[in-house]
mmCIF file of C-alpha atoms in Angstrom:
data_model
loop_
_atom_site.group_PDB
_atom_site.id
_atom_site.type_symbol
_atom_site.label_atom_id
_atom_site.label_comp_id
_atom_site.label_asym_id
_atom_site.label_seq_id
_atom_site.Cartn_x
_atom_site.Cartn_y
_atom_site.Cartn_z
ATOM 1 C CA UNK K 1 -29.415 -6.245 -6.681
ATOM 2 C CA UNK K 2 -30.859 -6.527 -3.168
ATOM 3 C CA UNK K 3 -32.536 -3.339 -1.935
ATOM 4 C CA UNK K 4 -33.158 -2.180 1.619
ATOM 5 C CA UNK K 5 -34.994 0.680 3.301
ATOM 6 C CA UNK K 6 -34.456 2.092 6.777
ATOM 7 C CA UNK K 7 -37.290 3.420 8.931
ATOM 8 C CA UNK K 8 -36.297 5.311 12.061
ATOM 9 C CA UNK K 9 -39.015 5.929 14.631
ATOM 10 C CA UNK K 10 -39.259 8.740 17.172
ATOM 11 C CA UNK K 11 -40.614 12.267 17.534
ATOM 12 C CA UNK K 12 -37.182 13.312 18.820
ATOM 13 C CA UNK K 13 -35.721 12.622 15.360
ATOM 14 C CA UNK K 14 -38.309 14.742 13.568
ATOM 15 C CA UNK K 15 -37.850 17.801 15.784
ATOM 16 C CA UNK K 16 -34.041 17.616 15.658
ATOM 17 C CA UNK K 17 -33.632 16.869 19.358
ATOM 18 C CA UNK K 18 -31.648 13.739 18.492
ATOM 19 C CA UNK K 19 -29.416 13.371 15.425
ATOM 20 C CA UNK K 20 -29.992 10.141 13.504
ATOM 21 C CA UNK K 21 -26.594 8.427 13.449
ATOM 22 C CA UNK K 22 -28.144 4.963 13.159
ATOM 23 C CA UNK K 23 -29.115 5.304 9.503
ATOM 24 C CA UNK K 24 -25.621 6.351 8.426
ATOM 25 C CA UNK K 25 -24.015 3.404 10.237
ATOM 26 C CA UNK K 26 -26.587 0.960 8.905
ATOM 27 C CA UNK K 27 -26.190 2.280 5.357
ATOM 28 C CA UNK K 28 -22.420 1.759 5.463
ATOM 29 C CA UNK K 29 -22.847 -1.739 6.884
ATOM 30 C CA UNK K 30 -25.458 -2.734 4.315
ATOM 31 C CA UNK K 31 -23.366 -1.385 1.461
ATOM 32 C CA UNK K 32 -20.287 -3.255 2.646
ATOM 33 C CA UNK K 33 -22.313 -6.450 2.496
ATOM 34 C CA UNK K 34 -23.695 -5.969 -1.011
ATOM 35 C CA UNK K 35 -27.101 -4.539 -0.075
ATOM 36 C CA UNK K 36 -28.105 -1.298 -1.762
ATOM 37 C CA UNK K 37 -29.974 1.211 0.381
ATOM 38 C CA UNK K 38 -33.057 2.467 -1.452
ATOM 39 C CA UNK K 39 -34.382 5.005 1.053
ATOM 40 C CA UNK K 40 -34.128 6.336 4.599
ATOM 41 C CA UNK K 41 -37.382 7.432 6.244
ATOM 42 C CA UNK K 42 -37.996 9.027 9.650
ATOM 43 C CA UNK K 43 -41.459 8.885 11.230
ATOM 44 C CA UNK K 44 -42.827 10.046 14.557
ATOM 45 C CA UNK K 45 -44.397 8.050 17.363
ATOM 46 C CA UNK K 46 -47.636 7.658 15.466
ATOM 47 C CA UNK K 47 -49.065 4.253 14.560
ATOM 48 C CA UNK K 48 -50.696 5.375 11.293
ATOM 49 C CA UNK K 49 -47.447 6.945 10.098
ATOM 50 C CA UNK K 50 -45.451 3.837 10.985
ATOM 51 C CA UNK K 51 -47.864 1.523 9.145
ATOM 52 C CA UNK K 52 -47.878 3.824 6.117
ATOM 53 C CA UNK K 53 -44.069 3.793 6.061
ATOM 54 C CA UNK K 54 -43.997 -0.016 6.280
ATOM 55 C CA UNK K 55 -46.415 -0.272 3.352
ATOM 56 C CA UNK K 56 -44.549 2.241 1.199
ATOM 57 C CA UNK K 57 -41.063 0.881 1.823
ATOM 58 C CA UNK K 58 -42.110 -2.728 1.213
ATOM 59 C CA UNK K 59 -43.128 -1.749 -2.345
ATOM 60 C CA UNK K 60 -39.544 -0.681 -3.148
ATOM 61 C CA UNK K 61 -37.279 -2.758 -0.909
ATOM 62 C CA UNK K 62 -36.582 -6.421 -0.170
ATOM 63 C CA UNK K 63 -35.458 -5.643 3.382
ATOM 64 C CA UNK K 64 -36.998 -3.089 5.723
ATOM 65 C CA UNK K 65 -34.916 -2.234 8.783
ATOM 66 C CA UNK K 66 -36.639 -0.435 11.656
ATOM 67 C CA UNK K 67 -35.031 1.228 14.674
ATOM 68 C CA UNK K 68 -36.532 2.926 17.697
ATOM 69 C CA UNK K 69 -39.655 2.762 19.823
ATOM 70 C CA UNK K 70 -38.757 -0.425 21.728
ATOM 71 C CA UNK K 71 -38.053 1.038 25.172
ATOM 72 C CA UNK K 72 -39.973 0.622 28.440
ATOM 73 C CA UNK K 73 -41.927 3.904 28.370
ATOM 74 C CA UNK K 74 -45.436 4.756 27.173
ATOM 75 C CA UNK K 75 -44.240 6.472 23.982
ATOM 76 C CA UNK K 76 -42.489 3.312 22.781
ATOM 77 C CA UNK K 77 -45.221 2.061 20.468
ATOM 78 C CA UNK K 78 -43.344 -0.002 17.891
ATOM 79 C CA UNK K 79 -44.260 -3.455 19.237
ATOM 80 C CA UNK K 80 -48.036 -2.875 19.388
ATOM 81 C CA UNK K 81 -47.914 -1.412 15.877
ATOM 82 C CA UNK K 82 -45.965 -4.417 14.572
ATOM 83 C CA UNK K 83 -48.536 -6.688 16.207
ATOM 84 C CA UNK K 84 -51.235 -4.850 14.317
ATOM 85 C CA UNK K 85 -49.306 -4.954 11.052
ATOM 86 C CA UNK K 86 -48.191 -8.590 11.117
ATOM 87 C CA UNK K 87 -51.071 -10.026 13.146
ATOM 88 C CA UNK K 88 -50.797 -12.085 16.307
ATOM 89 C CA UNK K 89 -50.519 -10.952 19.897
ATOM 90 C CA UNK K 90 -47.831 -9.936 22.376
ATOM 91 C CA UNK K 91 -46.368 -12.844 24.353
ATOM 92 C CA UNK K 92 -43.486 -13.152 26.790
ATOM 93 C CA UNK K 93 -40.383 -14.626 25.195
ATOM 94 C CA UNK K 94 -38.542 -16.652 27.827
ATOM 95 C CA UNK K 95 -35.074 -16.042 26.376
ATOM 96 C CA UNK K 96 -35.697 -12.301 26.254
ATOM 97 C CA UNK K 97 -37.090 -12.367 29.807
ATOM 98 C CA UNK K 98 -34.031 -14.185 31.107
ATOM 99 C CA UNK K 99 -31.831 -11.624 29.351
ATOM 100 C CA UNK K 100 -33.645 -8.748 31.085
ATOM 101 C CA UNK K 101 -33.313 -10.443 34.478
ATOM 102 C CA UNK K 102 -29.633 -11.205 33.920
ATOM 103 C CA UNK K 103 -28.870 -7.577 33.031
ATOM 104 C CA UNK K 104 -30.648 -6.209 36.107
ATOM 105 C CA UNK K 105 -28.938 -8.777 38.319
ATOM 106 C CA UNK K 106 -25.620 -7.194 37.358
ATOM 107 C CA UNK K 107 -26.800 -3.685 38.218
ATOM 108 C CA UNK K 108 -26.506 -2.053 41.630
ATOM 109 C CA UNK K 109 -28.993 -3.136 44.277
ATOM 110 C CA UNK K 110 -30.633 0.287 44.209
ATOM 111 C CA UNK K 111 -31.833 -0.444 40.660
ATOM 112 C CA UNK K 112 -34.745 -2.841 41.216
ATOM 113 C CA UNK K 113 -36.340 -4.451 38.177
ATOM 114 C CA UNK K 114 -39.726 -2.886 37.390
ATOM 115 C CA UNK K 115 -42.786 -4.340 35.701
ATOM 116 C CA UNK K 116 -42.193 -2.062 32.713
ATOM 117 C CA UNK K 117 -38.690 -3.534 32.372
ATOM 118 C CA UNK K 118 -40.078 -7.070 32.361
ATOM 119 C CA UNK K 119 -42.564 -6.064 29.653
ATOM 120 C CA UNK K 120 -39.626 -5.536 27.319
ATOM 121 C CA UNK K 121 -39.534 -9.319 26.994
ATOM 122 C CA UNK K 122 -42.950 -9.203 25.326
ATOM 123 C CA UNK K 123 -42.843 -9.668 21.544
ATOM 124 C CA UNK K 124 -45.384 -10.391 18.795
ATOM 125 C CA UNK K 125 -45.872 -14.146 18.470
ATOM 126 C CA UNK K 126 -45.467 -13.771 14.692
ATOM 127 C CA UNK K 127 -41.784 -12.800 14.911
ATOM 128 C CA UNK K 128 -38.470 -14.526 15.347
ATOM 129 C CA UNK K 129 -36.673 -12.989 18.330
ATOM 130 C CA UNK K 130 -33.183 -11.538 17.841
ATOM 131 C CA UNK K 131 -31.043 -11.630 20.970
ATOM 132 C CA UNK K 132 -29.828 -8.285 22.302
ATOM 133 C CA UNK K 133 -26.373 -8.865 23.752
ATOM 134 C CA UNK K 134 -26.019 -5.226 24.791
ATOM 135 C CA UNK K 135 -29.403 -4.311 26.279
ATOM 136 C CA UNK K 136 -32.844 -5.417 27.381
ATOM 137 C CA UNK K 137 -35.008 -4.811 24.277
ATOM 138 C CA UNK K 138 -34.946 -7.808 21.895
ATOM 139 C CA UNK K 139 -34.955 -7.409 18.149
ATOM 140 C CA UNK K 140 -37.704 -8.893 15.972
ATOM 141 C CA UNK K 141 -37.555 -10.534 12.550
ATOM 142 C CA UNK K 142 -40.716 -10.734 10.430
ATOM 143 C CA UNK K 143 -41.422 -12.130 6.968
ATOM 144 C CA UNK K 144 -44.402 -11.062 4.858
ATOM 145 C CA UNK K 145 -45.109 -11.356 1.147
ATOM 146 C CA UNK K 146 -41.523 -12.290 0.394
ATOM 147 C CA UNK K 147 -40.137 -9.255 2.231
ATOM 148 C CA UNK K 148 -38.051 -9.222 5.423
ATOM 149 C CA UNK K 149 -38.647 -6.733 8.219
ATOM 150 C CA UNK K 150 -36.256 -6.355 11.142
ATOM 151 C CA UNK K 151 -37.061 -4.176 14.157
ATOM 152 C CA UNK K 152 -34.174 -3.177 16.429
ATOM 153 C CA UNK K 153 -33.632 -0.814 19.378
ATOM 154 C CA UNK K 154 -32.764 2.815 18.658
ATOM 155 C CA UNK K 155 -29.817 2.784 21.071
ATOM 156 C CA UNK K 156 -26.857 2.851 18.638
ATOM 157 C CA UNK K 157 -24.523 0.345 20.268
ATOM 158 C CA UNK K 158 -27.393 -2.118 20.829
ATOM 159 C CA UNK K 159 -28.517 -1.839 17.199
ATOM 160 C CA UNK K 160 -24.955 -2.179 15.936
ATOM 161 C CA UNK K 161 -24.368 -5.341 17.958
ATOM 162 C CA UNK K 162 -27.581 -6.867 16.631
ATOM 163 C CA UNK K 163 -26.785 -5.968 13.022
ATOM 164 C CA UNK K 164 -23.246 -7.325 13.222
ATOM 165 C CA UNK K 165 -23.894 -10.488 15.211
ATOM 166 C CA UNK K 166 -27.295 -11.576 13.906
ATOM 167 C CA UNK K 167 -29.008 -9.565 11.170
ATOM 168 C CA UNK K 168 -26.291 -9.407 8.504
ATOM 169 C CA UNK K 169 -25.338 -13.110 8.824
ATOM 170 C CA UNK K 170 -29.021 -14.116 8.650
ATOM 171 C CA UNK K 171 -29.666 -11.939 5.590
ATOM 172 C CA UNK K 172 -26.756 -13.690 3.914
ATOM 173 C CA UNK K 173 -28.710 -16.941 4.129
ATOM 174 C CA UNK K 174 -31.686 -15.396 2.319
ATOM 175 C CA UNK K 175 -30.091 -13.404 -0.490
ATOM 176 C CA UNK K 176 -27.265 -13.840 -2.961
ATOM 177 C CA UNK K 177 -25.695 -10.439 -2.716
ATOM 178 C CA UNK K 178 -23.267 -8.900 -5.232
ATOM 179 C CA UNK K 179 -19.944 -7.474 -4.218
ATOM 180 C CA UNK K 180 -19.917 -3.693 -3.823
ATOM 181 C CA UNK K 181 -16.453 -2.118 -3.775
ATOM 182 C CA UNK K 182 -15.295 1.468 -3.430
ATOM 183 C CA UNK K 183 -12.232 3.539 -4.260
ATOM 184 C CA UNK K 184 -12.010 7.081 -2.874
ATOM 185 C CA UNK K 185 -9.641 9.998 -3.352
ATOM 186 C CA UNK K 186 -9.696 13.538 -1.964
ATOM 187 C CA UNK K 187 -9.008 16.776 -3.835
ATOM 188 C CA UNK K 188 -8.569 20.382 -2.705
ATOM 189 C CA UNK K 189 -8.178 23.649 -4.559
ATOM 190 C CA UNK K 190 -10.817 23.017 -7.216
ATOM 191 C CA UNK K 191 -14.603 23.237 -6.984
ATOM 192 C CA UNK K 192 -17.044 20.430 -7.696
ATOM 193 C CA UNK K 193 -18.295 21.926 -10.982
ATOM 194 C CA UNK K 194 -14.822 22.602 -12.355
ATOM 195 C CA UNK K 195 -13.726 19.127 -11.343
ATOM 196 C CA UNK K 196 -16.714 17.544 -13.098
ATOM 197 C CA UNK K 197 -15.959 19.520 -16.253
ATOM 198 C CA UNK K 198 -12.307 18.463 -16.131
ATOM 199 C CA UNK K 199 -13.113 14.734 -16.081
ATOM 200 C CA UNK K 200 -16.349 14.784 -18.089
ATOM 201 C CA UNK K 201 -15.101 12.607 -20.970
ATOM 202 C CA UNK K 202 -13.518 10.053 -18.639
ATOM 203 C CA UNK K 203 -16.677 9.847 -16.524
ATOM 204 C CA UNK K 204 -18.973 9.368 -19.519
ATOM 205 C CA UNK K 205 -16.857 6.370 -20.621
ATOM 206 C CA UNK K 206 -17.156 4.490 -17.303
ATOM 207 C CA UNK K 207 -18.497 0.913 -17.461
ATOM 208 C CA UNK K 208 -22.195 0.624 -16.564
ATOM 209 C CA UNK K 209 -21.488 -1.169 -13.287
ATOM 210 C CA UNK K 210 -19.204 1.618 -12.015
ATOM 211 C CA UNK K 211 -20.495 4.962 -10.749
ATOM 212 C CA UNK K 212 -18.714 8.137 -9.690
ATOM 213 C CA UNK K 213 -19.940 10.248 -6.767
ATOM 214 C CA UNK K 214 -18.888 13.821 -5.948
ATOM 215 C CA UNK K 215 -18.775 14.530 -2.199
ATOM 216 C CA UNK K 216 -17.850 18.184 -1.526
ATOM 217 C CA UNK K 217 -17.083 19.262 2.035
ATOM 218 C CA UNK K 218 -15.354 22.355 3.462
ATOM 219 C CA UNK K 219 -13.066 23.282 0.604
ATOM 220 C CA UNK K 220 -12.426 19.727 -0.556
ATOM 221 C CA UNK K 221 -14.114 17.290 -2.912
ATOM 222 C CA UNK K 222 -14.022 13.545 -2.368
ATOM 223 C CA UNK K 223 -14.434 11.421 -5.487
ATOM 224 C CA UNK K 224 -15.774 7.941 -4.850
ATOM 225 C CA UNK K 225 -15.868 5.183 -7.431
ATOM 226 C CA UNK K 226 -18.387 2.438 -6.645
ATOM 227 C CA UNK K 227 -18.558 -0.813 -8.550
ATOM 228 C CA UNK K 228 -20.881 -3.812 -8.219
ATOM 229 C CA UNK K 229 -20.460 -7.311 -9.603
ATOM 230 C CA UNK K 230 -20.878 -10.979 -8.760
ATOM 231 C CA UNK K 231 -17.180 -11.449 -9.542
ATOM 232 C CA UNK K 232 -15.091 -9.777 -6.844
ATOM 233 C CA UNK K 233 -11.676 -10.436 -8.417
ATOM 234 C CA UNK K 234 -12.669 -9.013 -11.775
ATOM 235 C CA UNK K 235 -14.355 -6.014 -10.137
ATOM 236 C CA UNK K 236 -11.193 -5.278 -8.148
ATOM 237 C CA UNK K 237 -9.104 -5.222 -11.308
ATOM 238 C CA UNK K 238 -11.512 -2.999 -13.263
ATOM 239 C CA UNK K 239 -11.820 -0.563 -10.362
ATOM 240 C CA UNK K 240 -8.041 -0.395 -9.972
ATOM 241 C CA UNK K 241 -7.629 0.539 -13.650
ATOM 242 C CA UNK K 242 -10.339 3.202 -13.549
ATOM 243 C CA UNK K 243 -9.120 4.608 -10.247
ATOM 244 C CA UNK K 244 -5.549 4.898 -11.507
ATOM 245 C CA UNK K 245 -6.834 6.820 -14.514
ATOM 246 C CA UNK K 246 -8.914 9.137 -12.313
ATOM 247 C CA UNK K 247 -6.010 9.723 -9.939
ATOM 248 C CA UNK K 248 -3.798 10.748 -12.838
ATOM 249 C CA UNK K 249 -6.439 13.127 -14.222
ATOM 250 C CA UNK K 250 -6.821 15.006 -10.911
ATOM 251 C CA UNK K 251 -3.183 14.776 -9.773
ATOM 252 C CA UNK K 252 -2.833 18.571 -9.739
ATOM 253 C CA UNK K 253 -5.359 18.819 -6.876
ATOM 254 C CA UNK K 254 -4.878 15.412 -5.253
ATOM 255 C CA UNK K 255 -4.664 15.383 -1.446
ATOM 256 C CA UNK K 256 -4.772 11.617 -0.909
ATOM 257 C CA UNK K 257 -5.777 8.547 -2.897
ATOM 258 C CA UNK K 258 -7.398 7.069 0.216
ATOM 259 C CA UNK K 259 -10.665 7.817 1.998
ATOM 260 C CA UNK K 260 -8.979 9.959 4.643
ATOM 261 C CA UNK K 261 -9.371 13.254 6.436
ATOM 262 C CA UNK K 262 -6.707 15.926 6.177
ATOM 263 C CA UNK K 263 -5.692 15.357 9.782
ATOM 264 C CA UNK K 264 -5.098 11.675 9.010
ATOM 265 C CA UNK K 265 -2.951 12.640 6.022
ATOM 266 C CA UNK K 266 -0.948 15.037 8.207
ATOM 267 C CA UNK K 267 -0.489 12.345 10.830
ATOM 268 C CA UNK K 268 0.894 9.895 8.276
ATOM 269 C CA UNK K 269 3.304 12.526 6.923
ATOM 270 C CA UNK K 270 4.585 13.396 10.397
ATOM 271 C CA UNK K 271 5.069 9.777 11.423
ATOM 272 C CA UNK K 272 6.751 8.818 8.153
ATOM 273 C CA UNK K 273 9.211 11.714 8.438
ATOM 274 C CA UNK K 274 9.573 11.454 12.238
ATOM 275 C CA UNK K 275 8.647 15.118 12.631
ATOM 276 C CA UNK K 276 6.715 17.030 15.274
ATOM 277 C CA UNK K 277 3.975 19.589 14.931
ATOM 278 C CA UNK K 278 2.438 22.470 16.893
ATOM 279 C CA UNK K 279 -0.434 24.882 16.308
ATOM 280 C CA UNK K 280 -0.910 28.593 16.947
ATOM 281 C CA UNK K 281 -4.602 29.437 16.616
ATOM 282 C CA UNK K 282 -6.513 32.650 16.923
ATOM 283 C CA UNK K 283 -9.792 32.579 14.987
ATOM 284 C CA UNK K 284 -10.273 28.794 15.177
ATOM 285 C CA UNK K 285 -9.969 28.739 18.959
ATOM 286 C CA UNK K 286 -8.260 25.354 19.199
ATOM 287 C CA UNK K 287 -10.338 23.594 16.544
ATOM 288 C CA UNK K 288 -7.272 22.559 14.537
ATOM 289 C CA UNK K 289 -5.726 21.063 17.675
ATOM 290 C CA UNK K 290 -8.989 19.214 18.283
ATOM 291 C CA UNK K 291 -8.953 17.721 14.772
ATOM 292 C CA UNK K 292 -5.362 16.579 15.147
ATOM 293 C CA UNK K 293 -5.770 15.065 18.603
ATOM 294 C CA UNK K 294 -9.009 13.282 17.657
ATOM 295 C CA UNK K 295 -6.779 10.836 15.772
ATOM 296 C CA UNK K 296 -5.414 7.903 17.744
ATOM 297 C CA UNK K 297 -1.622 8.036 17.970
ATOM 298 C CA UNK K 298 -1.385 11.800 17.446
ATOM 299 C CA UNK K 299 0.774 12.119 20.574
ATOM 300 C CA UNK K 300 3.615 10.689 18.488
ATOM 301 C CA UNK K 301 3.881 13.925 16.507
ATOM 302 C CA UNK K 302 1.575 16.621 17.912
ATOM 303 C CA UNK K 303 3.262 18.450 20.772
ATOM 304 C CA UNK K 304 0.613 21.034 21.627
ATOM 305 C CA UNK K 305 -0.681 24.450 20.714
ATOM 306 C CA UNK K 306 -1.339 28.009 21.782
ATOM 307 C CA UNK K 307 -4.836 29.462 21.467
ATOM 308 C CA UNK K 308 -3.780 33.083 21.094
ATOM 309 C CA UNK K 309 -7.183 34.682 20.885
ATOM 310 C CA UNK K 310 -6.062 38.049 22.254
ATOM 311 C CA UNK K 311 -3.232 40.290 21.105
ATOM 312 C CA UNK K 312 -1.815 40.057 24.620
ATOM 313 C CA UNK K 313 -1.348 36.297 24.244
ATOM 314 C CA UNK K 314 0.021 36.691 20.738
ATOM 315 C CA UNK K 315 2.683 39.056 22.067
ATOM 316 C CA UNK K 316 3.554 37.308 25.314
ATOM 317 C CA UNK K 317 3.213 33.650 24.336
ATOM 318 C CA UNK K 318 4.167 33.696 20.659
ATOM 319 C CA UNK K 319 6.442 36.749 20.527
ATOM 320 C CA UNK K 320 4.394 38.550 17.899
ATOM 321 C CA UNK K 321 5.742 42.084 17.645
ATOM 322 C CA UNK K 322 3.608 44.808 19.211
ATOM 323 C CA UNK K 323 4.482 47.049 16.269
ATOM 324 C CA UNK K 324 3.210 44.419 13.811
ATOM 325 C CA UNK K 325 -0.094 44.171 15.640
ATOM 326 C CA UNK K 326 -0.486 47.968 15.628
ATOM 327 C CA UNK K 327 0.656 48.505 12.044
ATOM 328 C CA UNK K 328 -0.662 45.423 10.228
ATOM 329 C CA UNK K 329 -3.272 44.152 12.657
ATOM 330 C CA UNK K 330 -3.897 40.730 14.168
ATOM 331 C CA UNK K 331 -5.334 39.492 10.869
ATOM 332 C CA UNK K 332 -2.331 39.926 8.614
ATOM 333 C CA UNK K 333 0.404 38.013 6.854
ATOM 334 C CA UNK K 334 3.156 39.354 9.113
ATOM 335 C CA UNK K 335 1.225 38.325 12.234
ATOM 336 C CA UNK K 336 0.676 34.701 11.210
ATOM 337 C CA UNK K 337 4.317 34.390 10.115
ATOM 338 C CA UNK K 338 5.416 35.545 13.564
ATOM 339 C CA UNK K 339 2.867 33.214 15.172
ATOM 340 C CA UNK K 340 4.472 30.270 13.347
ATOM 341 C CA UNK K 341 7.944 31.346 14.443
ATOM 342 C CA UNK K 342 6.715 31.744 18.018
ATOM 343 C CA UNK K 343 5.066 28.322 17.963
ATOM 344 C CA UNK K 344 8.207 26.661 16.618
ATOM 345 C CA UNK K 345 10.307 28.312 19.295
ATOM 346 C CA UNK K 346 7.938 27.977 22.268
ATOM 347 C CA UNK K 347 6.872 24.396 21.599
ATOM 348 C CA UNK K 348 10.139 23.177 20.081
ATOM 349 C CA UNK K 349 8.597 21.473 17.035
ATOM 350 C CA UNK K 350 9.684 20.835 13.478
ATOM 351 C CA UNK K 351 6.524 22.367 11.994
ATOM 352 C CA UNK K 352 3.871 24.822 13.076
ATOM 353 C CA UNK K 353 0.641 26.038 11.508
ATOM 354 C CA UNK K 354 -0.970 29.373 12.464
ATOM 355 C CA UNK K 355 -4.286 31.051 11.683
ATOM 356 C CA UNK K 356 -5.802 34.479 12.343
ATOM 357 C CA UNK K 357 -9.043 35.800 10.913
ATOM 358 C CA UNK K 358 -12.505 37.257 11.361
ATOM 359 C CA UNK K 359 -15.094 34.501 11.695
ATOM 360 C CA UNK K 360 -18.187 36.672 12.146
ATOM 361 C CA UNK K 361 -20.916 37.549 12.340
ATOM 362 C CA UNK K 362 -19.401 40.827 13.594
ATOM 363 C CA UNK K 363 -15.913 42.246 13.755
ATOM 364 C CA UNK K 364 -15.338 42.917 10.083
ATOM 365 C CA UNK K 365 -14.432 46.172 8.356
ATOM 366 C CA UNK K 366 -14.301 47.475 4.797
ATOM 367 C CA UNK K 367 -10.611 46.609 4.575
ATOM 368 C CA UNK K 368 -11.013 43.253 6.337
ATOM 369 C CA UNK K 369 -14.572 41.955 5.980
ATOM 370 C CA UNK K 370 -15.951 38.973 7.858
ATOM 371 C CA UNK K 371 -14.373 35.820 6.460
ATOM 372 C CA UNK K 372 -10.907 37.332 5.963
ATOM 373 C CA UNK K 373 -8.324 34.768 7.080
ATOM 374 C CA UNK K 374 -4.538 34.589 6.992
ATOM 375 C CA UNK K 375 -2.817 31.213 7.348
ATOM 376 C CA UNK K 376 0.856 30.369 7.705
ATOM 377 C CA UNK K 377 2.580 26.999 7.926
ATOM 378 C CA UNK K 378 6.204 26.039 7.961
ATOM 379 C CA UNK K 379 9.422 25.160 9.652
ATOM 380 C CA UNK K 380 12.558 26.993 10.737
ATOM 381 C CA UNK K 381 13.746 26.848 7.119
ATOM 382 C CA UNK K 382 10.651 27.999 5.282
ATOM 383 C CA UNK K 383 7.201 29.467 5.962
ATOM 384 C CA UNK K 384 4.370 29.663 3.427
ATOM 385 C CA UNK K 385 1.322 31.923 3.747
ATOM 386 C CA UNK K 386 -2.102 32.096 2.167
ATOM 387 C CA UNK K 387 -5.017 34.518 2.393
ATOM 388 C CA UNK K 388 -8.675 33.492 2.158
ATOM 389 C CA UNK K 389 -11.952 35.363 1.941
ATOM 390 C CA UNK K 390 -14.694 33.078 3.210
ATOM 391 C CA UNK K 391 -18.332 34.113 3.050
ATOM 392 C CA UNK K 392 -20.244 31.755 5.286
ATOM 393 C CA UNK K 393 -21.457 31.597 8.881
ATOM 394 C CA UNK K 394 -19.107 31.468 11.838
ATOM 395 C CA UNK K 395 -18.949 27.684 12.246
ATOM 396 C CA UNK K 396 -18.427 26.990 8.567
ATOM 397 C CA UNK K 397 -15.742 29.676 8.353
ATOM 398 C CA UNK K 398 -13.921 28.008 11.240
ATOM 399 C CA UNK K 399 -14.108 24.581 9.586
ATOM 400 C CA UNK K 400 -12.989 25.936 6.216
ATOM 401 C CA UNK K 401 -10.072 27.709 7.884
ATOM 402 C CA UNK K 402 -8.970 24.544 9.678
ATOM 403 C CA UNK K 403 -9.010 22.474 6.493
ATOM 404 C CA UNK K 404 -7.207 25.183 4.527
ATOM 405 C CA UNK K 405 -4.535 25.397 7.228
ATOM 406 C CA UNK K 406 -3.941 21.655 7.306
ATOM 407 C CA UNK K 407 -3.797 21.517 3.512
ATOM 408 C CA UNK K 408 -1.229 24.315 3.378
ATOM 409 C CA UNK K 409 0.813 22.455 5.980
ATOM 410 C CA UNK K 410 0.568 19.283 3.879
ATOM 411 C CA UNK K 411 1.959 21.108 0.835
ATOM 412 C CA UNK K 412 4.835 22.613 2.846
ATOM 413 C CA UNK K 413 5.796 19.221 4.276
ATOM 414 C CA UNK K 414 5.650 17.501 0.884
ATOM 415 C CA UNK K 415 7.757 20.203 -0.727
ATOM 416 C CA UNK K 416 10.502 19.551 1.801
ATOM 417 C CA UNK K 417 10.005 22.796 3.713
#
């Protein structure tokens, strides 16, 4: 097995000012190419911390990937630190210099090239330069004590281009990497612990080269089988057998036997049945519509929605009865049923899903505490409802509500409603 570590550099990562998306992308890319990620480490703009991280990660990993600290400003200290760590001195690399000049030549005339921009072409003379086809800062490849170190820019699309075009192909020349394959399914309606107990005997009998991971998220649990082997064809067959067995064991709670989101599952159902969909949202404020429309091609089935946050909009846009709102309240089964009917009528769709609830932190009562949610989904022929009592913060309650609503819709569609 070939192991890698990722070191991300920058104070902005440590204080939460910038979210580290690089490590997640790199981890997926490494895994897809048979390289197992050992650790992910974030350090600040401090030379001692960077050197310590390089020392520590090189004890565990064959490949150390570094991102960040290669820009033109004073706080970009990665290159001087790498010079100190690997020896040598900073020199101008002609190819990198020409790349910087070419990029600035394409920019507007009011963007003159500065000395600090030209200095980005400076690299330690102990490295092999990696061309940056998407920016000015070159990447650097070092070898020391049988380990490989690669330093890349922190700008995501620049790093991704470098990894795809240069780093991964070059690593393939150095290491014989096993095949790593995955199979993923998604469940809903059962917790992680109960699920683990249900499949405990099957899991304990898995071959040594196959592992099962539990990935819970907002009312659902993804189960991912991961296998590694030098023989891809044999691994495929073994994984298929084990995955079929797992799928059968959890069929009662199965949402999809693919690594998909609920909104992707809904999209496939709508397209396959040539049906249309609308949303009527109160407590989620349009979040369900956002999830649906984030998927490419959603215009083929999603017609639109009504964010009926106030009772006035519920009455006048969705035809919810004033008496229902007075008697049962906005957060009630009768209200969400009428919201679905109003959405079907107003937006002329085959299906509609509606939600109304109390997301918090205020607004609850003894009868309807914070986290109380009513959901309805259906068609002109049939409408199903479900009540939930969530107990989390506002954002998580919204996300749980959205997933629960889409899952209820999925069940209604599959049942022929």
